[in-house]
């Protein structure tokens, strides 16, 4: 069974601060996705990374896939209250969404 | 991507009753999944809804408690049977596209 551990579990910061969320596993994944979920909504896909060492940027969000494809990080620059939400990483194995393993989640609160 | 709708969006039910949740997708998809989520926590996979055959349940979930229908490639239902307060949760459907899953908005269930 693949396990994905996220840290920190909870994060409360002031607007304008930077933060990094980590997603770690002992298993190798063929790709890794990051989702953000706001209260009352389902998770929304932010990005998919597929290549070891890959870095993707989405405005103030920077995603990195580890060289060995076992871990990933999400860095947010100058956080805003609109970034508040539950961040979930999810790893795919053998090219199929059927075997998607979800991380434990990071609840981010950005205070104005 | 895919656009997914769920009905109802929320409900309050009495213990011992059953609730059927509907999931509609705007395109034909092979893989559909049902998840349960406690507020602020990660997702727990209940089952994979298979078109034309019985759903595939994860450990800890059984068909008698969570019967699933998948009559075609755009629609599925999940029934929560003989409900107890422990069934209070958010229920999400998702569809698999490649290595990615797209989620519906969820159904918030409160059992009294």
PDB file of C-alpha atoms in Angstrom:
ATOM      1  CA  UNK A   1       0.000   0.000   0.000  1.00  0.00           C
ATOM      2  CA  UNK A   2       1.380   3.371  -1.019  1.00  0.00           C
ATOM      3  CA  UNK A   3       1.259   6.094   1.626  1.00  0.00           C
ATOM      4  CA  UNK A   4       1.629   9.818   1.071  1.00  0.00           C
ATOM      5  CA  UNK A   5       2.397  11.942   4.092  1.00  0.00           C
ATOM      6  CA  UNK A   6       1.891  15.674   3.975  1.00  0.00           C
ATOM      7  CA  UNK A   7       3.390  18.241   6.285  1.00  0.00           C
ATOM      8  CA  UNK A   8       2.461  20.365   7.957  1.00  0.00           C
ATOM      9  CA  UNK A   9      -1.043  19.191   8.710  1.00  0.00           C
ATOM     10  CA  UNK A  10      -2.167  22.697   9.677  1.00  0.00           C
ATOM     11  CA  UNK A  11      -0.666  26.043   8.720  1.00  0.00           C
ATOM     12  CA  UNK A  12      -1.884  29.507   9.681  1.00  0.00           C
ATOM     13  CA  UNK A  13       0.040  32.467   8.303  1.00  0.00           C
ATOM     14  CA  UNK A  14      -0.322  36.179   7.669  1.00  0.00           C
ATOM     15  CA  UNK A  15      -1.032  37.596   4.242  1.00  0.00           C
ATOM     16  CA  UNK A  16       2.194  38.220   2.338  1.00  0.00           C
ATOM     17  CA  UNK A  17       4.182  35.393   3.922  1.00  0.00           C
ATOM     18  CA  UNK A  18       5.700  32.500   2.013  1.00  0.00           C
ATOM     19  CA  UNK A  19       5.069  28.844   2.771  1.00  0.00           C
ATOM     20  CA  UNK A  20       5.984  25.344   1.630  1.00  0.00           C
ATOM     21  CA  UNK A  21       3.931  22.184   1.888  1.00  0.00           C
ATOM     22  CA  UNK A  22       5.628  18.802   1.583  1.00  0.00           C
ATOM     23  CA  UNK A  23       4.360  15.504   0.285  1.00  0.00           C
ATOM     24  CA  UNK A  24       6.542  12.468   0.962  1.00  0.00           C
ATOM     25  CA  UNK A  25       6.393   8.772   0.266  1.00  0.00           C
ATOM     26  CA  UNK A  26       8.619   5.723   0.172  1.00  0.00           C
ATOM     27  CA  UNK A  27       6.928   4.686  -3.070  1.00  0.00           C
ATOM     28  CA  UNK A  28       7.643   5.791  -6.608  1.00  0.00           C
ATOM     29  CA  UNK A  29       4.796   7.434  -8.500  1.00  0.00           C
ATOM     30  CA  UNK A  30       4.387   7.824 -12.246  1.00  0.00           C
ATOM     31  CA  UNK A  31       2.837  11.242 -11.664  1.00  0.00           C
ATOM     32  CA  UNK A  32       1.720  13.417  -8.806  1.00  0.00           C
ATOM     33  CA  UNK A  33      -1.155  15.863  -8.618  1.00  0.00           C
ATOM     34  CA  UNK A  34      -1.919  18.740  -6.288  1.00  0.00           C
ATOM     35  CA  UNK A  35      -5.486  19.705  -5.477  1.00  0.00           C
ATOM     36  CA  UNK A  36      -7.008  22.577  -3.512  1.00  0.00           C
ATOM     37  CA  UNK A  37     -10.356  22.221  -1.827  1.00  0.00           C
ATOM     38  CA  UNK A  38     -12.407  25.089  -0.456  1.00  0.00           C
ATOM     39  CA  UNK A  39     -15.227  24.632   2.072  1.00  0.00           C
ATOM     40  CA  UNK A  40     -18.358  23.255   0.451  1.00  0.00           C
ATOM     41  CA  UNK A  41     -16.563  22.323  -2.759  1.00  0.00           C
ATOM     42  CA  UNK A  42     -14.845  19.275  -4.173  1.00  0.00           C
ATOM     43  CA  UNK A  43     -11.068  19.193  -4.689  1.00  0.00           C
ATOM     44  CA  UNK A  44      -9.926  21.153  -7.737  1.00  0.00           C
ATOM     45  CA  UNK A  45      -6.858  20.064  -9.677  1.00  0.00           C
ATOM     46  CA  UNK A  46      -4.016  22.609  -9.577  1.00  0.00           C
ATOM     47  CA  UNK A  47      -1.239  20.798 -11.405  1.00  0.00           C
ATOM     48  CA  UNK A  48       0.127  17.434 -12.492  1.00  0.00           C
ATOM     49  CA  UNK A  49       3.866  16.736 -12.460  1.00  0.00           C
ATOM     50  CA  UNK A  50       5.183  13.693 -14.281  1.00  0.00           C
ATOM     51  CA  UNK A  51       8.953  13.973 -14.671  1.00  0.00           C
ATOM     52  CA  UNK A  52      11.466  13.553 -11.840  1.00  0.00           C
ATOM     53  CA  UNK A  53      12.914  16.965 -10.972  1.00  0.00           C
ATOM     54  CA  UNK A  54      10.136  18.782 -12.809  1.00  0.00           C
ATOM     55  CA  UNK A  55       9.197  22.270 -11.635  1.00  0.00           C
ATOM     56  CA  UNK A  56       5.915  23.894 -12.603  1.00  0.00           C
ATOM     57  CA  UNK A  57       4.740  27.391 -11.791  1.00  0.00           C
ATOM     58  CA  UNK A  58       1.167  28.568 -11.536  1.00  0.00           C
ATOM     59  CA  UNK A  59       1.249  32.304 -10.756  1.00  0.00           C
ATOM     60  CA  UNK A  60       2.466  32.456  -7.135  1.00  0.00           C
ATOM     61  CA  UNK A  61       2.475  28.664  -6.716  1.00  0.00           C
ATOM     62  CA  UNK A  62       5.569  26.585  -7.511  1.00  0.00           C
ATOM     63  CA  UNK A  63       5.353  22.801  -7.638  1.00  0.00           C
ATOM     64  CA  UNK A  64       8.325  20.462  -7.675  1.00  0.00           C
ATOM     65  CA  UNK A  65       8.509  16.712  -8.220  1.00  0.00           C
ATOM     66  CA  UNK A  66      11.449  14.992  -6.555  1.00  0.00           C
ATOM     67  CA  UNK A  67      14.171  13.475  -8.721  1.00  0.00           C
ATOM     68  CA  UNK A  68      13.241   9.972  -7.578  1.00  0.00           C
ATOM     69  CA  UNK A  69       9.478  10.677  -8.049  1.00  0.00           C
ATOM     70  CA  UNK A  70       8.791   9.834  -4.409  1.00  0.00           C
ATOM     71  CA  UNK A  71       8.128  13.310  -3.066  1.00  0.00           C
ATOM     72  CA  UNK A  72       6.830  16.719  -4.037  1.00  0.00           C
ATOM     73  CA  UNK A  73       6.565  20.216  -2.661  1.00  0.00           C
ATOM     74  CA  UNK A  74       4.245  23.152  -3.116  1.00  0.00           C
ATOM     75  CA  UNK A  75       5.625  26.625  -2.442  1.00  0.00           C
ATOM     76  CA  UNK A  76       3.361  29.664  -2.254  1.00  0.00           C
ATOM     77  CA  UNK A  77       4.885  33.115  -2.497  1.00  0.00           C
ATOM     78  CA  UNK A  78       3.188  36.117  -0.890  1.00  0.00           C
ATOM     79  CA  UNK A  79       0.167  34.163   0.283  1.00  0.00           C
ATOM     80  CA  UNK A  80      -3.249  35.758   0.021  1.00  0.00           C
ATOM     81  CA  UNK A  81      -6.494  35.025   1.895  1.00  0.00           C
ATOM     82  CA  UNK A  82      -7.834  33.489  -1.313  1.00  0.00           C
ATOM     83  CA  UNK A  83      -5.181  30.757  -0.982  1.00  0.00           C
ATOM     84  CA  UNK A  84      -6.959  29.450   2.110  1.00  0.00           C
ATOM     85  CA  UNK A  85      -8.088  25.859   1.716  1.00  0.00           C
ATOM     86  CA  UNK A  86      -7.223  22.207   2.077  1.00  0.00           C
ATOM     87  CA  UNK A  87      -4.281  21.190  -0.112  1.00  0.00           C
ATOM     88  CA  UNK A  88      -4.068  17.551  -1.137  1.00  0.00           C
ATOM     89  CA  UNK A  89      -1.343  15.754  -3.026  1.00  0.00           C
ATOM     90  CA  UNK A  90      -2.175  12.551  -4.874  1.00  0.00           C
ATOM     91  CA  UNK A  91       0.131  10.038  -6.496  1.00  0.00           C
ATOM     92  CA  UNK A  92      -0.668   7.864  -9.480  1.00  0.00           C
ATOM     93  CA  UNK A  93       0.862   4.462 -10.074  1.00  0.00           C
ATOM     94  CA  UNK A  94       1.294   2.706 -13.403  1.00  0.00           C
ATOM     95  CA  UNK A  95      -0.442   5.319 -15.476  1.00  0.00           C
ATOM     96  CA  UNK A  96      -3.974   4.903 -14.197  1.00  0.00           C
ATOM     97  CA  UNK A  97      -6.206   7.137 -12.104  1.00  0.00           C
ATOM     98  CA  UNK A  98      -7.622   3.922 -10.649  1.00  0.00           C
ATOM     99  CA  UNK A  99      -4.622   3.698  -8.335  1.00  0.00           C
ATOM    100  CA  UNK A 100      -4.564   7.280  -7.083  1.00  0.00           C
ATOM    101  CA  UNK A 101      -3.252   7.587  -3.527  1.00  0.00           C
ATOM    102  CA  UNK A 102      -4.186  10.741  -1.632  1.00  0.00           C
ATOM    103  CA  UNK A 103      -2.028  12.472   0.925  1.00  0.00           C
ATOM    104  CA  UNK A 104      -3.170  13.304   4.424  1.00  0.00           C
ATOM    105  CA  UNK A 105      -3.892  16.938   3.555  1.00  0.00           C
ATOM    106  CA  UNK A 106      -2.660  20.364   4.667  1.00  0.00           C
ATOM    107  CA  UNK A 107      -5.200  22.875   5.949  1.00  0.00           C
ATOM    108  CA  UNK A 108      -3.899  26.360   5.099  1.00  0.00           C
ATOM    109  CA  UNK A 109      -5.363  29.530   6.551  1.00  0.00           C
ATOM    110  CA  UNK A 110      -4.086  32.885   5.338  1.00  0.00           C
ATOM    111  CA  UNK A 111      -5.087  35.721   7.624  1.00  0.00           C
ATOM    112  CA  UNK A 112      -5.647  39.227   6.205  1.00  0.00           C
TER     113      UNK A 112
ATOM    114  CA  UNK B   1     -11.283  17.745 -17.912  1.00  0.00           C
ATOM    115  CA  UNK B   2     -14.872  16.907 -16.956  1.00  0.00           C
ATOM    116  CA  UNK B   3     -17.767  18.763 -15.370  1.00  0.00           C
ATOM    117  CA  UNK B   4     -19.419  16.798 -12.594  1.00  0.00           C
ATOM    118  CA  UNK B   5     -22.603  17.537 -10.691  1.00  0.00           C
ATOM    119  CA  UNK B   6     -23.980  15.877  -7.588  1.00  0.00           C
ATOM    120  CA  UNK B   7     -27.419  15.821  -6.046  1.00  0.00           C
ATOM    121  CA  UNK B   8     -28.332  16.554  -3.345  1.00  0.00           C
ATOM    122  CA  UNK B   9     -25.703  19.053  -2.280  1.00  0.00           C
ATOM    123  CA  UNK B  10     -26.584  18.478   1.356  1.00  0.00           C
ATOM    124  CA  UNK B  11     -29.145  16.627   3.441  1.00  0.00           C
ATOM    125  CA  UNK B  12     -30.131  15.959   7.025  1.00  0.00           C
ATOM    126  CA  UNK B  13     -31.450  12.448   7.607  1.00  0.00           C
ATOM    127  CA  UNK B  14     -32.808  10.372  10.440  1.00  0.00           C
ATOM    128  CA  UNK B  15     -30.946   7.296  11.590  1.00  0.00           C
ATOM    129  CA  UNK B  16     -32.158   4.068  10.030  1.00  0.00           C
ATOM    130  CA  UNK B  17     -33.135   5.688   6.739  1.00  0.00           C
ATOM    131  CA  UNK B  18     -31.290   5.566   3.407  1.00  0.00           C
ATOM    132  CA  UNK B  19     -30.113   8.313   1.059  1.00  0.00           C
ATOM    133  CA  UNK B  20     -29.216   7.995  -2.612  1.00  0.00           C
ATOM    134  CA  UNK B  21     -26.665  10.426  -4.024  1.00  0.00           C
ATOM    135  CA  UNK B  22     -26.535  11.044  -7.762  1.00  0.00           C
ATOM    136  CA  UNK B  23     -23.457  11.879  -9.819  1.00  0.00           C
ATOM    137  CA  UNK B  24     -23.736  13.166 -13.399  1.00  0.00           C
ATOM    138  CA  UNK B  25     -20.793  13.779 -15.762  1.00  0.00           C
ATOM    139  CA  UNK B  26     -20.893  15.900 -18.906  1.00  0.00           C
ATOM    140  CA  UNK B  27     -19.001  13.312 -20.974  1.00  0.00           C
ATOM    141  CA  UNK B  28     -18.589   9.556 -21.157  1.00  0.00           C
ATOM    142  CA  UNK B  29     -15.925   8.285 -18.785  1.00  0.00           C
ATOM    143  CA  UNK B  30     -14.763   4.798 -17.990  1.00  0.00           C
ATOM    144  CA  UNK B  31     -13.688   5.288 -14.393  1.00  0.00           C
ATOM    145  CA  UNK B  32     -15.929   6.729 -11.689  1.00  0.00           C
ATOM    146  CA  UNK B  33     -15.164   6.671  -8.010  1.00  0.00           C
ATOM    147  CA  UNK B  34     -16.953   7.382  -4.730  1.00  0.00           C
ATOM    148  CA  UNK B  35     -15.133   8.867  -1.742  1.00  0.00           C
ATOM    149  CA  UNK B  36     -15.953   9.816   1.824  1.00  0.00           C
ATOM    150  CA  UNK B  37     -14.344  12.795   3.523  1.00  0.00           C
ATOM    151  CA  UNK B  38     -14.536  14.193   7.016  1.00  0.00           C
ATOM    152  CA  UNK B  39     -14.356  18.022   6.972  1.00  0.00           C
ATOM    153  CA  UNK B  40     -10.748  19.207   6.737  1.00  0.00           C
ATOM    154  CA  UNK B  41      -9.399  15.703   6.239  1.00  0.00           C
ATOM    155  CA  UNK B  42      -8.216  13.641   3.309  1.00  0.00           C
ATOM    156  CA  UNK B  43     -10.288  11.401   1.090  1.00  0.00           C
ATOM    157  CA  UNK B  44     -11.156   7.755   1.712  1.00  0.00           C
ATOM    158  CA  UNK B  45     -12.045   5.710  -1.345  1.00  0.00           C
ATOM    159  CA  UNK B  46     -15.292   3.787  -0.907  1.00  0.00           C
ATOM    160  CA  UNK B  47     -15.505   2.034  -4.261  1.00  0.00           C
ATOM    161  CA  UNK B  48     -14.963   2.160  -7.984  1.00  0.00           C
ATOM    162  CA  UNK B  49     -18.207   2.253  -9.948  1.00  0.00           C
ATOM    163  CA  UNK B  50     -17.969  -0.081 -12.940  1.00  0.00           C
ATOM    164  CA  UNK B  51     -20.327   0.274 -15.876  1.00  0.00           C
ATOM    165  CA  UNK B  52     -22.109  -2.978 -16.569  1.00  0.00           C
ATOM    166  CA  UNK B  53     -20.750  -4.847 -13.572  1.00  0.00           C
ATOM    167  CA  UNK B  54     -20.676  -4.746  -9.794  1.00  0.00           C
ATOM    168  CA  UNK B  55     -18.738  -1.998  -8.079  1.00  0.00           C
ATOM    169  CA  UNK B  56     -15.311  -2.744  -6.622  1.00  0.00           C
ATOM    170  CA  UNK B  57     -15.286  -1.939  -2.901  1.00  0.00           C
ATOM    171  CA  UNK B  58     -12.312  -0.972  -0.760  1.00  0.00           C
ATOM    172  CA  UNK B  59     -11.515  -2.656   2.500  1.00  0.00           C
ATOM    173  CA  UNK B  60     -14.007  -1.652   5.171  1.00  0.00           C
ATOM    174  CA  UNK B  61     -16.840  -0.869   2.764  1.00  0.00           C
ATOM    175  CA  UNK B  62     -19.509  -3.381   1.729  1.00  0.00           C
ATOM    176  CA  UNK B  63     -22.197  -3.466  -0.904  1.00  0.00           C
ATOM    177  CA  UNK B  64     -25.049  -3.913   1.564  1.00  0.00           C
ATOM    178  CA  UNK B  65     -24.163  -0.626   3.259  1.00  0.00           C
ATOM    179  CA  UNK B  66     -23.132   1.347   0.165  1.00  0.00           C
ATOM    180  CA  UNK B  67     -24.889  -0.048  -2.919  1.00  0.00           C
ATOM    181  CA  UNK B  68     -23.714   1.607  -6.129  1.00  0.00           C
ATOM    182  CA  UNK B  69     -25.300   1.755  -9.549  1.00  0.00           C
ATOM    183  CA  UNK B  70     -23.581   2.651 -12.830  1.00  0.00           C
ATOM    184  CA  UNK B  71     -26.186   2.298 -15.583  1.00  0.00           C
ATOM    185  CA  UNK B  72     -24.138   4.157 -18.224  1.00  0.00           C
ATOM    186  CA  UNK B  73     -20.861   6.004 -18.779  1.00  0.00           C
ATOM    187  CA  UNK B  74     -22.153   9.388 -17.557  1.00  0.00           C
ATOM    188  CA  UNK B  75     -24.104   8.556 -14.398  1.00  0.00           C
ATOM    189  CA  UNK B  76     -23.731   6.777 -11.068  1.00  0.00           C
ATOM    190  CA  UNK B  77     -25.517   6.617  -7.740  1.00  0.00           C
ATOM    191  CA  UNK B  78     -24.307   5.830  -4.236  1.00  0.00           C
ATOM    192  CA  UNK B  79     -26.799   4.825  -1.569  1.00  0.00           C
ATOM    193  CA  UNK B  80     -25.952   5.146   2.109  1.00  0.00           C
ATOM    194  CA  UNK B  81     -28.171   2.525   3.729  1.00  0.00           C
ATOM    195  CA  UNK B  82     -29.522   2.193   7.256  1.00  0.00           C
ATOM    196  CA  UNK B  83     -27.740   5.366   8.271  1.00  0.00           C
ATOM    197  CA  UNK B  84     -26.255   6.090  11.670  1.00  0.00           C
ATOM    198  CA  UNK B  85     -24.652   9.298  12.985  1.00  0.00           C
ATOM    199  CA  UNK B  86     -21.247   7.790  12.107  1.00  0.00           C
ATOM    200  CA  UNK B  87     -22.208   8.099   8.426  1.00  0.00           C
ATOM    201  CA  UNK B  88     -22.272  11.895   8.724  1.00  0.00           C
ATOM    202  CA  UNK B  89     -19.664  13.010   6.229  1.00  0.00           C
ATOM    203  CA  UNK B  90     -19.028  14.530   2.821  1.00  0.00           C
ATOM    204  CA  UNK B  91     -19.510  12.121  -0.066  1.00  0.00           C
ATOM    205  CA  UNK B  92     -17.704  12.895  -3.317  1.00  0.00           C
ATOM    206  CA  UNK B  93     -17.805  11.327  -6.729  1.00  0.00           C
ATOM    207  CA  UNK B  94     -14.921  11.642  -9.141  1.00  0.00           C
ATOM    208  CA  UNK B  95     -14.024  10.556 -12.644  1.00  0.00           C
ATOM    209  CA  UNK B  96     -10.675   9.368 -13.880  1.00  0.00           C
ATOM    210  CA  UNK B  97      -9.144  10.896 -16.996  1.00  0.00           C
ATOM    211  CA  UNK B  98      -5.684   9.570 -17.686  1.00  0.00           C
ATOM    212  CA  UNK B  99      -3.798   9.736 -14.406  1.00  0.00           C
ATOM    213  CA  UNK B 100      -5.978  12.526 -13.028  1.00  0.00           C
ATOM    214  CA  UNK B 101      -9.272  12.562 -11.178  1.00  0.00           C
ATOM    215  CA  UNK B 102     -11.861  15.325 -11.370  1.00  0.00           C
ATOM    216  CA  UNK B 103     -14.294  15.770  -8.529  1.00  0.00           C
ATOM    217  CA  UNK B 104     -17.886  16.723  -8.051  1.00  0.00           C
ATOM    218  CA  UNK B 105     -18.846  19.391  -5.495  1.00  0.00           C
ATOM    219  CA  UNK B 106     -19.743  16.795  -2.875  1.00  0.00           C
ATOM    220  CA  UNK B 107     -22.810  15.927  -0.819  1.00  0.00           C
ATOM    221  CA  UNK B 108     -22.805  16.963   2.838  1.00  0.00           C
ATOM    222  CA  UNK B 109     -24.721  14.432   4.887  1.00  0.00           C
ATOM    223  CA  UNK B 110     -25.750  14.858   8.503  1.00  0.00           C
ATOM    224  CA  UNK B 111     -27.419  11.928  10.229  1.00  0.00           C
ATOM    225  CA  UNK B 112     -29.318  12.652  13.431  1.00  0.00           C
TER     226      UNK B 112
END
